[in-house]
Amino acid sequence: ETETGLVLVSPNFPTDNQEMTITFDASRGNSALATHSGDVFIYIGVITDKSTSPTSWRYLKSPSFTTAVSELKMSPLGAGKYKFTFTPRSFLGVPNDEKILKIAMLFRSADGSLVARNVDGTDIYTPIYESGTLQLKFVLPEFLPTYIPKPSISVDVGGQVFVKGLSSRNANLALSLNGQSFATATNATSIKGTAKITANGIQKIKIAATENGNTTEQTFEFIVNGTPNVQALPLLATKDGVNILGGTSAILNLYAPNKSSVYVIGDFNNWQLDNAYALKRTPDGTRWWIQLENLNPQAEYAYQYVIDGEIRVADPYTEKVLDPSDSFITSSVYPNLKAYPAGKTTGIVSTFSTTQTNYNWQITNFNRPAKSDLVVYEMLIRDFVSEHSYAAALDKLDYLKNLGINAIELMPVNEFEGNSSWGYNTNFYFAPDKYYGTKNALKNFIDECHKKGIAVILDVVLNHSFGSSPMVQMYYDKFNNRPSSTNPWYNSTDRHPFGVGFDFNHESAATKAFAKNVMRFWMQEYKVDGYRFDLSKGFTQNFTNDVGAWSNYDASRIAIWKEYNAYMKALDSDFYVILEHFAADAEEKELAADGMLLWNNVHGSYGEATMGWLANSNFSRSFYDLHGFTSTSADKLVTYMESHDEERILYKNLQFGNTSGSYSTKSLNTALKRKEMAAAFLFASP
């Protein structure tokens, strides 16, 4: 066995003030430079004890990623290999009072168009060691960046793994598999041996070095999937996600077809892979489940799934997540927020508790405004109140009611990526985003709106997700950076020309089931009065790159929406279903006849009128008959002159308004009066 890998370092245990050589093999990793014939440059920095995260690079040598710095050009060795020699601290200018933990690197062509990374697309790191201390490392098997048994090698029960380990100085060395020794070496700096797999499940290979009675250890883990324990889901587990059985017991239920193994890690097992926490697979091969016992009723548990030994994801159905970015959420917005389990895992984690504080609804049978009477105020909590919280927004409800509105449409409040966002990058569909407050604070906001006769409509994003969605990550094509062809929920490529994130396939049974679960959840758990569905025209599998053709009448899209609408109407007959559709009038007319409401954008016409440009200032599209709707569908248009997607009318007046002699629509007082007049037209339209 020969030591191989994307990156090899010399010496084996480099220190901060010692010259080291990095050898890069372009045929390994993502192979982006495998056929490249030009110069290769290293893009290099460090991770230190002052980095803000485990991947926060510092002291970058390049001013930009596309700049070819001559002193970073690597020396070709032939056969697609290159080397680079440097002394970390002096070369990168790291102050002496800052501890270097890792060298961070990528390899690139001169213009930066080709970038070599790990095979999974991640950045490349190699540790820097403390001089004078006993250090250990594995050099075989190959780590890419973790160890994943190659399909060409049988690593199953009866298979074997060749292991080689190194020590920074002479010591008594031992290799073990799951606590059973399989190789020893006395007073040595290297050891090798063959680990023979004798059982399914988690395999822990350890190298231990003993020196003067003190022992140092390093471990790596992998999973031999074998055949999982197949057992039917208990009847008590009626829903996806967490099923609470009592104060001390819960069943976790995960939909994950065509997977080989699923384990759960979390607070209940100290975030360690453990065969006792392997999930059982249902006989049809689609679901994985485990019953957790001896839980503390007073505890809130954080947890993740480890799928096929390499994918760590939070539960897609969790009602609360923990994220490293939670540190930016203040206690005034979210009191007593559980801390993220830093150092124990990576990525977003889910939570549950067997006992929760239920919200006591004051309004249990809200009498909603008729569709024909709706006056909707679109609200982004982040921008509406500086405290960006539901609690702070409560103070403004009388102001809003006095404006004359009777419905608030909340821009997406489902958990979204980061903290500061419009919310159209939803990643967890059952969890309200903590940046705005607790789940009960949201329920209280809805309750207080209902007390004042104000309906609450949620903006929902079921056209797409982004990369932090666990459902994207569970079935992901790393080489093409998109959902894999086996993903139950998403298309590998967009089916329409207005691609945003990764595209849901709404003809998939898995997607339909998921979407309906989302719809039912907020209707029942939060008593919302309606949904505004973002980019509803994207709910089609009829592929086109032409925006005009995308808007044409689409019978399959109509069928999808009629099915969803029927589902919601069966749950709540007067629920508002609003589509941001913008399709052909014939299609919207049919959807309206089925009871759905259509967003009707007349922003352009109103803006031209208030600015004083007459040619395109016709308001007639405000009216149903200009859409071909019948009088029975007169209440199905949600007409507006401003939304989050358009520039503000007043701003356009001040910047681009017309003038005639001394009369100028750019004048603030005039601009305001013209906008008042436009509002009179808007509110008078049906």
XYZ file of C-alpha atoms in Angstrom:
686
model
C 0.000 0.000 0.000
C 1.359 3.421 -1.032
C 0.461 6.675 0.648
C -1.695 8.675 -1.765
C -3.986 11.627 -1.600
C -5.005 15.007 -2.950
C -2.443 16.693 -0.683
C 0.656 15.274 0.988
C 2.752 17.294 3.435
C 6.402 17.072 4.399
C 7.486 16.835 7.144
C 4.694 14.608 8.410
C 4.004 16.868 11.402
C 4.691 20.447 10.244
C 4.937 23.273 12.790
C 4.328 26.989 12.410
C 7.967 28.107 12.152
C 9.251 25.153 10.170
C 9.641 24.934 6.407
C 7.060 22.597 4.915
C 6.253 21.288 1.443
C 2.756 20.683 0.111
C 2.464 18.260 -2.797
C -0.749 18.481 -4.817
C -2.012 15.676 -7.069
C -4.321 17.199 -9.696
C -5.876 13.821 -10.489
C -7.393 13.587 -7.006
C -10.229 15.450 -5.311
C -12.634 17.056 -7.753
C -9.981 16.687 -10.523
C -10.664 20.225 -11.785
C -7.018 20.638 -12.869
C -6.440 17.076 -14.052
C -6.137 18.056 -17.724
C -4.908 21.613 -17.143
C -1.641 22.351 -18.972
C -0.910 25.842 -17.666
C 0.549 27.113 -14.419
C -1.017 26.070 -11.125
C -1.246 28.470 -8.177
C -1.972 27.748 -4.534
C -4.600 29.910 -2.831
C -3.579 29.802 0.805
C -4.460 31.100 4.254
C -4.670 29.860 7.824
C -7.225 28.934 10.441
C -6.092 30.296 13.794
C -7.353 30.508 17.348
C -8.802 33.894 16.346
C -10.797 32.599 13.378
C -14.521 33.201 13.820
C -15.414 29.670 12.660
C -13.648 26.385 11.826
C -13.590 27.500 8.173
C -12.774 31.193 8.638
C -9.591 31.829 6.609
C -7.124 34.481 7.776
C -3.964 36.097 6.339
C -4.732 35.290 2.731
C -1.708 35.829 0.510
C -3.749 36.697 -2.613
C -5.531 40.071 -2.897
C -8.337 38.319 -4.793
C -9.213 34.854 -6.010
C -8.637 35.801 -9.643
C -5.214 37.383 -9.062
C -2.216 35.244 -10.054
C 0.459 36.035 -7.442
C 3.835 34.932 -8.757
C 5.170 33.784 -5.394
C 2.181 31.400 -5.115
C 2.976 29.556 -8.343
C 3.618 25.876 -7.685
C 6.535 23.896 -9.068
C 5.499 21.145 -11.512
C 6.796 17.670 -10.700
C 5.312 15.905 -13.710
C 2.492 13.376 -13.927
C -0.003 16.049 -12.776
C 1.751 16.739 -9.473
C 2.937 20.093 -8.125
C 4.749 21.230 -4.988
C 4.952 24.392 -2.914
C 7.438 25.057 -0.099
C 7.023 27.743 2.567
C 7.262 28.479 6.298
C 3.685 29.145 7.533
C 4.098 31.936 10.078
C 6.644 34.057 8.264
C 5.311 33.493 4.752
C 1.709 34.395 5.660
C 2.602 37.073 8.193
C 0.796 35.556 11.158
C 1.600 37.401 14.431
C 3.451 35.395 17.078
C 0.593 35.771 19.585
C -1.858 33.983 17.250
C -1.869 30.184 17.208
C -2.021 28.568 13.755
C -4.359 25.580 13.797
C -4.607 24.655 10.118
C -3.359 25.610 6.700
C -6.328 26.315 4.403
C -5.809 25.924 0.681
C -7.256 25.550 -2.792
C -5.445 25.113 -6.102
C -6.322 27.125 -9.194
C -5.441 28.120 -12.703
C -3.914 31.555 -13.252
C -7.267 33.226 -13.936
C -9.091 31.333 -11.181
C -11.553 29.717 -13.599
C -10.426 26.209 -12.604
C -10.369 25.388 -8.898
C -9.277 22.096 -7.344
C -11.047 21.160 -4.109
C -11.890 18.066 -2.143
C -14.033 15.543 -3.990
C -17.110 16.842 -2.145
C -16.417 20.441 -3.161
C -15.153 21.579 0.237
C -11.974 23.541 0.982
C -8.754 21.691 1.806
C -7.114 21.858 5.235
C -4.032 20.315 6.817
C -3.191 20.685 10.517
C -0.248 22.524 12.007
C 1.215 20.722 15.020
C 2.765 21.945 18.245
C 6.466 21.244 18.418
C 7.699 19.145 21.305
C 4.443 17.242 21.778
C 3.614 13.677 20.811
C 1.387 13.776 17.720
C -0.404 11.097 15.688
C -1.994 10.946 12.245
C -3.445 8.447 9.781
C -2.007 8.461 6.271
C -3.921 5.412 5.012
C -6.675 4.808 4.042
C -7.134 7.875 1.872
C -9.363 10.602 3.311
C -11.457 12.560 0.786
C -11.679 14.612 3.129
C -13.258 11.933 5.347
C -12.798 8.225 4.854
C -15.495 6.735 2.660
C -14.999 3.114 1.550
C -14.657 3.004 -2.223
C -17.316 1.036 -4.104
C -14.537 -0.893 -5.832
C -13.297 -2.228 -2.494
C -15.511 -4.589 -0.514
C -15.705 -2.998 2.913
C -18.483 -5.104 4.310
C -18.622 -7.893 6.830
C -15.658 -10.044 5.845
C -13.910 -7.127 4.107
C -10.800 -5.318 5.255
C -9.182 -1.882 5.440
C -5.429 -1.315 5.214
C -4.341 1.240 7.822
C -1.083 3.155 8.249
C -0.419 5.592 11.075
C 2.483 7.847 12.014
C 3.843 9.215 15.262
C 5.863 12.398 15.618
C 8.466 10.545 17.672
C 9.284 7.052 18.875
C 6.580 5.484 21.029
C 4.794 2.187 21.549
C 2.059 2.192 18.914
C -1.148 0.170 18.583
C -3.968 -0.011 16.039
C -7.413 -1.229 17.046
C -10.826 -1.765 15.480
C -13.774 -1.283 17.822
C -11.481 -1.788 20.786
C -9.795 -4.933 19.420
C -6.075 -4.598 18.654
C -4.936 -5.674 15.174
C -1.360 -4.290 15.033
C 1.379 -3.109 17.409
C 4.827 -1.562 17.001
C 7.435 -0.993 19.720
C 9.540 2.180 19.929
C 8.425 3.173 16.435
C 7.285 6.216 14.438
C 5.009 4.305 12.064
C 2.619 1.388 12.197
C 0.532 -0.468 9.652
C -1.987 -3.264 9.723
C -5.166 -4.669 8.241
C -8.505 -4.124 9.990
C -10.889 -7.005 9.270
C -14.576 -6.121 9.395
C -16.577 -8.623 11.431
C -19.913 -6.827 12.027
C -22.242 -4.242 10.535
C -22.558 -0.768 11.964
C -20.114 1.861 13.163
C -16.422 0.997 12.831
C -13.931 2.895 14.982
C -10.257 2.584 14.048
C -7.867 3.998 16.608
C -4.137 4.626 16.744
C -2.683 4.911 20.249
C 0.847 5.945 21.231
C 2.217 5.304 24.714
C 5.280 7.174 25.942
C 6.540 7.190 29.527
C 3.191 5.878 30.726
C 1.151 8.569 28.914
C -1.123 7.645 26.009
C -2.193 9.802 23.023
C -4.935 8.669 20.624
C -6.477 9.493 17.246
C -9.647 7.862 15.850
C -11.581 7.799 12.590
C -14.986 6.260 12.011
C -16.946 4.845 9.102
C -20.079 2.787 8.726
C -20.537 -0.663 7.260
C -24.161 -0.573 6.210
C -24.920 -4.234 5.668
C -28.632 -4.941 6.031
C -30.492 -2.574 8.378
C -32.988 -3.769 10.937
C -36.265 -3.864 9.001
C -39.356 -3.244 11.088
C -42.736 -1.631 10.487
C -43.296 1.861 11.835
C -45.319 1.700 15.072
C -48.917 2.817 14.803
C -48.143 5.463 17.418
C -45.890 7.291 14.923
C -48.560 9.002 12.860
C -46.565 11.905 11.435
C -43.214 12.795 9.937
C -40.640 14.122 12.357
C -41.024 13.731 16.111
C -43.928 11.808 17.616
C -44.173 12.440 21.365
C -45.409 9.361 23.239
C -45.178 10.819 26.714
C -42.851 12.756 28.963
C -39.977 10.308 28.538
C -40.455 8.717 25.117
C -40.579 9.771 21.466
C -40.407 8.196 18.017
C -38.368 9.865 15.285
C -39.758 9.236 11.792
C -37.721 10.186 8.701
C -38.748 9.794 5.065
C -35.544 8.784 3.242
C -36.030 6.171 0.509
C -33.058 4.396 -1.096
C -30.664 5.041 1.776
C -28.377 2.405 3.307
C -28.170 3.591 6.902
C -29.461 6.317 9.192
C -28.204 7.083 12.702
C -29.330 9.780 15.091
C -26.852 11.812 17.130
C -27.701 14.425 19.717
C -27.732 15.520 23.314
C -29.054 12.098 24.361
C -25.891 10.279 23.183
C -23.306 13.076 23.451
C -23.332 13.513 19.663
C -21.494 10.232 19.136
C -22.245 7.658 16.471
C -23.538 4.638 18.332
C -24.969 1.382 17.008
C -27.688 1.626 19.658
C -28.959 4.702 17.785
C -29.247 3.143 14.341
C -32.710 3.773 12.892
C -34.840 0.865 11.705
C -36.029 0.816 8.100
C -39.652 0.176 7.184
C -40.417 -2.852 4.982
C -41.193 -0.650 1.961
C -37.712 0.912 2.227
C -38.969 4.525 2.395
C -38.837 5.402 6.089
C -36.431 5.204 9.003
C -37.439 5.361 12.654
C -36.248 4.933 16.208
C -37.973 5.044 19.585
C -36.058 7.063 22.179
C -36.619 6.203 25.823
C -35.629 7.622 29.211
C -35.860 11.210 28.012
C -35.962 14.081 30.485
C -39.350 15.856 30.299
C -37.701 19.126 31.321
C -34.983 18.944 28.659
C -34.871 20.368 25.160
C -32.913 17.987 22.948
C -30.890 18.918 19.889
C -30.266 16.217 17.292
C -29.254 15.390 13.709
C -29.436 12.454 11.352
C -26.273 10.874 9.910
C -27.273 9.315 6.586
C -25.120 6.786 4.714
C -22.224 7.610 7.011
C -21.492 11.031 5.536
C -24.549 13.312 5.386
C -25.440 15.204 8.578
C -28.796 16.957 8.446
C -31.429 18.327 10.772
C -34.929 16.851 10.708
C -36.871 18.452 7.810
C -39.986 18.479 10.027
C -38.412 20.118 13.052
C -40.304 23.039 14.553
C -37.120 24.711 15.776
C -33.510 24.674 14.626
C -30.224 25.715 16.175
C -27.672 27.378 13.943
C -24.191 28.858 14.534
C -25.669 32.230 13.487
C -27.987 32.117 16.536
C -25.342 34.084 18.428
C -26.662 37.214 16.684
C -30.189 36.756 18.104
C -30.694 38.829 21.236
C -32.366 37.528 24.385
C -34.946 40.318 24.144
C -36.196 38.794 20.874
C -35.786 35.137 21.828
C -35.383 34.593 25.599
C -33.502 31.547 26.908
C -32.510 30.275 23.472
C -30.750 26.924 23.720
C -27.075 27.180 22.760
C -25.835 25.647 19.534
C -23.748 22.493 20.278
C -20.486 24.058 19.102
C -17.601 21.615 18.775
C -19.909 18.581 18.833
C -21.223 18.664 15.275
C -21.456 20.880 12.208
C -24.369 22.309 10.274
C -27.892 23.160 11.384
C -29.434 20.951 14.068
C -33.054 20.211 14.962
C -34.659 20.208 18.404
C -37.563 18.693 20.298
C -38.931 18.507 23.804
C -41.386 15.950 25.158
C -43.190 18.717 27.050
C -43.931 22.098 25.505
C -45.624 25.259 26.662
C -48.901 25.345 24.750
C -50.343 28.650 23.624
C -53.770 29.527 25.045
C -55.685 30.958 22.086
C -58.049 33.806 22.946
C -59.766 33.863 19.556
C -60.728 30.353 18.505
C -63.282 31.079 15.775
C -62.154 34.158 13.851
C -64.679 35.674 11.418
C -62.529 36.488 8.388
C -63.159 39.468 6.097
C -64.852 38.485 2.847
C -62.482 38.053 -0.072
C -64.134 41.010 -1.802
C -63.363 43.225 1.198
C -59.704 42.371 1.719
C -57.277 45.280 2.105
C -53.868 43.670 2.548
C -50.786 45.164 4.186
C -47.609 43.311 3.197
C -45.186 43.209 6.141
C -41.534 42.248 6.464
C -41.027 41.967 10.226
C -37.314 42.773 9.855
C -38.016 46.188 8.329
C -41.401 47.016 9.842
C -40.019 47.410 13.368
C -36.381 48.047 14.249
C -36.548 45.370 16.963
C -37.424 42.824 14.187
C -39.828 40.948 16.470
C -43.463 39.890 16.561
C -43.719 41.406 20.032
C -42.618 44.844 18.822
C -44.997 44.670 15.850
C -47.918 44.254 18.251
C -47.578 47.902 19.242
C -48.360 48.944 15.660
C -51.612 47.016 15.199
C -53.830 49.980 16.110
C -51.893 52.120 13.644
C -52.467 49.528 10.929
C -56.164 49.157 11.762
C -56.549 52.936 11.573
C -55.044 52.849 8.094
C -58.067 50.778 7.089
C -56.352 47.463 6.394
C -58.009 44.215 7.474
C -55.305 41.684 6.554
C -51.567 41.418 7.126
C -49.525 39.326 4.727
C -46.299 38.336 6.470
C -43.397 37.914 4.115
C -41.966 34.433 4.776
C -41.442 33.675 8.451
C -40.513 30.008 8.025
C -36.905 29.414 9.086
C -34.704 30.866 6.350
C -30.976 30.952 5.643
C -29.099 33.392 7.862
C -30.900 35.983 9.949
C -31.430 39.061 7.791
C -33.506 38.057 4.784
C -36.741 38.692 2.932
C -37.412 35.024 3.693
C -37.655 33.592 0.177
C -34.715 31.279 0.946
C -36.698 29.013 3.255
C -34.842 25.935 4.523
C -37.081 24.565 7.308
C -40.766 24.769 6.515
C -42.271 23.918 9.908
C -40.102 26.189 12.070
C -40.743 29.912 12.512
C -37.500 31.851 12.142
C -36.080 32.680 15.573
C -34.809 36.094 14.439
C -38.394 37.334 14.847
C -39.139 35.602 18.153
C -40.545 32.406 19.624
C -43.302 30.255 18.148
C -45.676 31.424 20.879
C -44.791 35.054 20.118
C -45.930 34.426 16.537
C -49.118 32.760 17.771
C -49.763 35.716 20.066
C -49.255 38.119 17.146
C -51.835 36.212 15.096
C -54.219 36.079 18.070
C -53.935 39.842 18.657
C -54.518 40.523 14.947
C -57.669 38.425 15.109
C -58.851 40.385 18.147
C -58.731 43.531 16.004
C -60.474 41.932 13.022
C -57.232 41.590 11.046
C -56.643 38.369 9.119
C -53.094 36.978 8.864
C -51.830 35.583 5.565
C -48.466 33.819 5.306
C -46.212 34.140 2.293
C -45.108 30.547 1.548
C -42.197 29.495 -0.668
C -42.795 26.060 -2.159
C -41.301 26.688 -5.597
C -37.692 26.242 -4.500
C -35.161 25.700 -1.720
C -31.457 26.406 -1.383
C -28.452 24.355 -0.347
C -29.016 24.418 3.409
C -32.315 22.563 3.051
C -31.900 19.065 4.542
C -34.023 17.646 1.714
C -31.599 19.072 -0.837
C -28.591 17.765 1.087
C -29.977 14.251 1.541
C -29.915 13.596 -2.210
C -27.255 15.844 -3.726
C -25.041 15.532 -6.786
C -21.739 16.954 -5.486
C -20.043 16.840 -8.849
C -22.681 18.955 -10.599
C -23.717 20.982 -7.528
C -27.412 20.244 -7.822
C -30.017 17.797 -6.487
C -29.370 14.276 -7.679
C -31.676 12.468 -10.077
C -32.842 10.308 -7.148
C -34.022 13.263 -5.056
C -37.687 12.574 -4.187
C -38.600 16.277 -3.945
C -36.468 18.341 -6.332
C -35.677 18.481 -10.014
C -32.000 18.210 -10.908
C -32.414 21.228 -13.180
C -35.077 23.930 -13.256
C -38.179 23.228 -15.295
C -38.844 26.899 -15.974
C -36.752 29.937 -17.004
C -37.072 31.875 -13.743
C -34.790 29.586 -11.762
C -34.395 30.396 -8.081
C -32.455 27.973 -5.908
C -33.388 24.319 -6.489
C -36.717 23.593 -8.138
C -39.427 21.493 -6.435
C -41.076 18.821 -8.613
C -44.778 19.225 -7.863
C -45.704 16.164 -9.874
C -43.725 14.006 -7.437
C -45.831 12.193 -4.848
C -43.203 12.974 -2.199
C -43.360 16.697 -2.952
C -47.155 16.724 -2.940
C -47.234 14.988 0.426
C -44.653 17.392 1.840
C -46.401 20.495 0.464
C -49.754 19.390 1.877
C -48.157 18.745 5.264
C -46.766 22.302 5.223
C -50.173 23.708 4.274
C -52.015 21.764 6.971
C -49.474 22.537 9.683
C -49.702 26.338 9.633
C -53.468 26.270 9.145
C -53.975 24.123 12.225
C -51.031 24.932 14.495
C -50.967 28.710 13.943
C -54.570 29.414 12.866
C -53.474 31.464 9.847
C -56.175 32.667 7.487
C -54.526 32.234 4.131
C -51.388 31.749 2.070
C -49.787 33.820 -0.621
C -47.817 31.287 -2.657
C -44.607 32.718 -4.051
C -43.781 32.017 -7.721
C -46.788 29.748 -8.169
C -46.274 29.731 -11.933
C -43.189 27.597 -11.298
C -45.303 24.622 -10.198
C -44.911 22.868 -13.534
C -42.837 20.109 -15.106
C -43.398 21.375 -18.648
C -39.860 22.475 -19.413
C -39.232 25.716 -21.251
C -36.493 28.345 -21.402
C -38.860 30.913 -22.874
C -40.514 33.270 -20.384
C -43.431 33.911 -22.722
C -44.071 30.216 -23.297
C -43.811 29.615 -19.547
C -46.753 31.978 -19.049
C -48.958 30.189 -21.575
C -51.934 28.098 -20.502
C -50.613 24.960 -18.766
C -53.192 22.274 -17.989
C -50.768 20.266 -15.822
C -50.014 23.318 -13.681
C -53.726 24.004 -13.298
C -54.250 20.411 -12.178
C -51.531 20.740 -9.554
C -53.044 23.901 -8.154
C -56.595 22.566 -8.186
C -55.408 19.550 -6.195
C -53.684 21.754 -3.605
C -56.652 24.122 -3.432
C -59.074 21.236 -2.921
C -56.883 19.965 -0.093
C -56.884 23.330 1.674
C -60.606 23.893 1.120
C -61.335 20.489 2.647
C -59.493 21.643 5.776
C -60.984 25.150 5.836
C -63.592 26.158 3.266
C -63.063 29.937 3.455
C -59.258 29.886 3.619
C -57.555 32.456 1.369
C -55.403 30.888 -1.358
C -53.502 33.627 -3.209
C -51.182 32.856 -6.122
C -48.333 34.997 -7.417
C -49.018 33.530 -10.835
C -48.824 36.048 -13.700
C -49.819 33.459 -16.304
C -52.166 33.714 -19.268
C -55.577 35.170 -18.469
C -57.264 31.933 -19.559
C -55.291 29.998 -16.925
C -55.865 32.542 -14.177
C -59.577 32.649 -15.028
C -59.804 28.893 -14.488
C -57.921 29.085 -11.186
C -60.159 31.958 -10.062
C -63.237 29.942 -10.902
C -61.889 27.273 -8.539
C -61.785 29.832 -5.725
C -58.156 30.938 -5.798
C -57.101 34.599 -5.758
C -54.531 35.975 -8.194
C -51.935 38.666 -7.534
C -52.592 41.467 -10.006
C -49.633 43.773 -10.594
C -50.553 47.205 -11.968
C -47.452 48.865 -10.532
C -46.207 50.020 -13.914
C -49.407 51.837 -14.819
C -49.788 53.501 -11.434
C -46.163 54.575 -11.453
C -46.413 56.095 -14.927
C -49.551 57.976 -13.881
C -48.118 59.377 -10.656
C -44.917 60.399 -12.471
C -46.989 62.133 -15.144
C -46.087 59.949 -18.120
C -49.395 59.360 -19.864
C -48.683 56.753 -22.525
C -48.762 53.734 -20.200
C -50.904 55.062 -17.355
C -54.042 52.997 -18.059
C -55.435 51.405 -14.860
C -57.878 49.101 -16.669
C -55.995 45.911 -15.722
C -57.190 46.634 -12.185
C -60.599 45.290 -13.245
C -61.660 41.677 -13.602
C -63.362 41.993 -16.978
C -60.093 43.090 -18.626
C -58.700 39.708 -17.567
C -61.627 37.854 -19.125
C -63.001 36.977 -15.686
C -66.752 36.743 -15.219
C -68.626 38.727 -12.576
C -68.625 35.661 -10.334
C -64.836 35.947 -10.214
C -64.807 39.684 -9.549
C -63.399 39.168 -6.062
C -60.480 36.998 -7.215
C -57.927 39.698 -8.115
C -55.541 40.994 -5.453
C -54.705 44.238 -7.219
C -51.728 46.296 -6.065
C -49.531 49.179 -7.109
C -46.642 48.283 -4.783
C -45.157 45.083 -3.372
C -41.727 43.977 -2.220
C -40.746 43.236 -5.842
C -41.347 46.766 -7.144
C -39.666 50.104 -6.541
C -41.674 52.462 -4.326
C -44.043 54.724 -6.227
C -43.001 57.835 -4.292
C -39.316 57.180 -4.895
C -40.003 56.881 -8.634
C -41.911 60.189 -8.526
C -39.022 61.996 -6.876
C -36.395 60.490 -9.165
C -38.072 60.207 -12.549
C -41.196 62.373 -12.463
C -42.357 64.540 -15.389
C -42.513 68.331 -15.334
C -44.589 70.926 -17.145
C -43.457 74.489 -16.690
C -43.349 75.206 -12.963
C -45.366 72.074 -12.176
C -43.156 69.118 -11.237
C -44.197 65.686 -10.038
C -40.713 65.508 -8.469
C -41.757 68.066 -5.878
C -42.342 66.233 -2.593
C -45.740 67.795 -1.870
C -46.905 67.214 -5.422
C -45.544 63.657 -5.442
C -47.415 62.900 -2.230
C -50.679 64.344 -3.566
C -50.382 62.351 -6.785
C -49.780 59.178 -4.794
C -52.877 59.940 -2.682
C -54.877 60.227 -5.903
C -53.476 56.914 -7.127
C -54.458 55.300 -3.823
C -58.008 56.557 -4.298
C -58.162 54.767 -7.648
C -56.615 51.610 -6.190
C -58.973 51.349 -3.218
C -61.999 52.054 -5.402
C -61.248 49.124 -7.725
C -62.988 45.798 -6.951
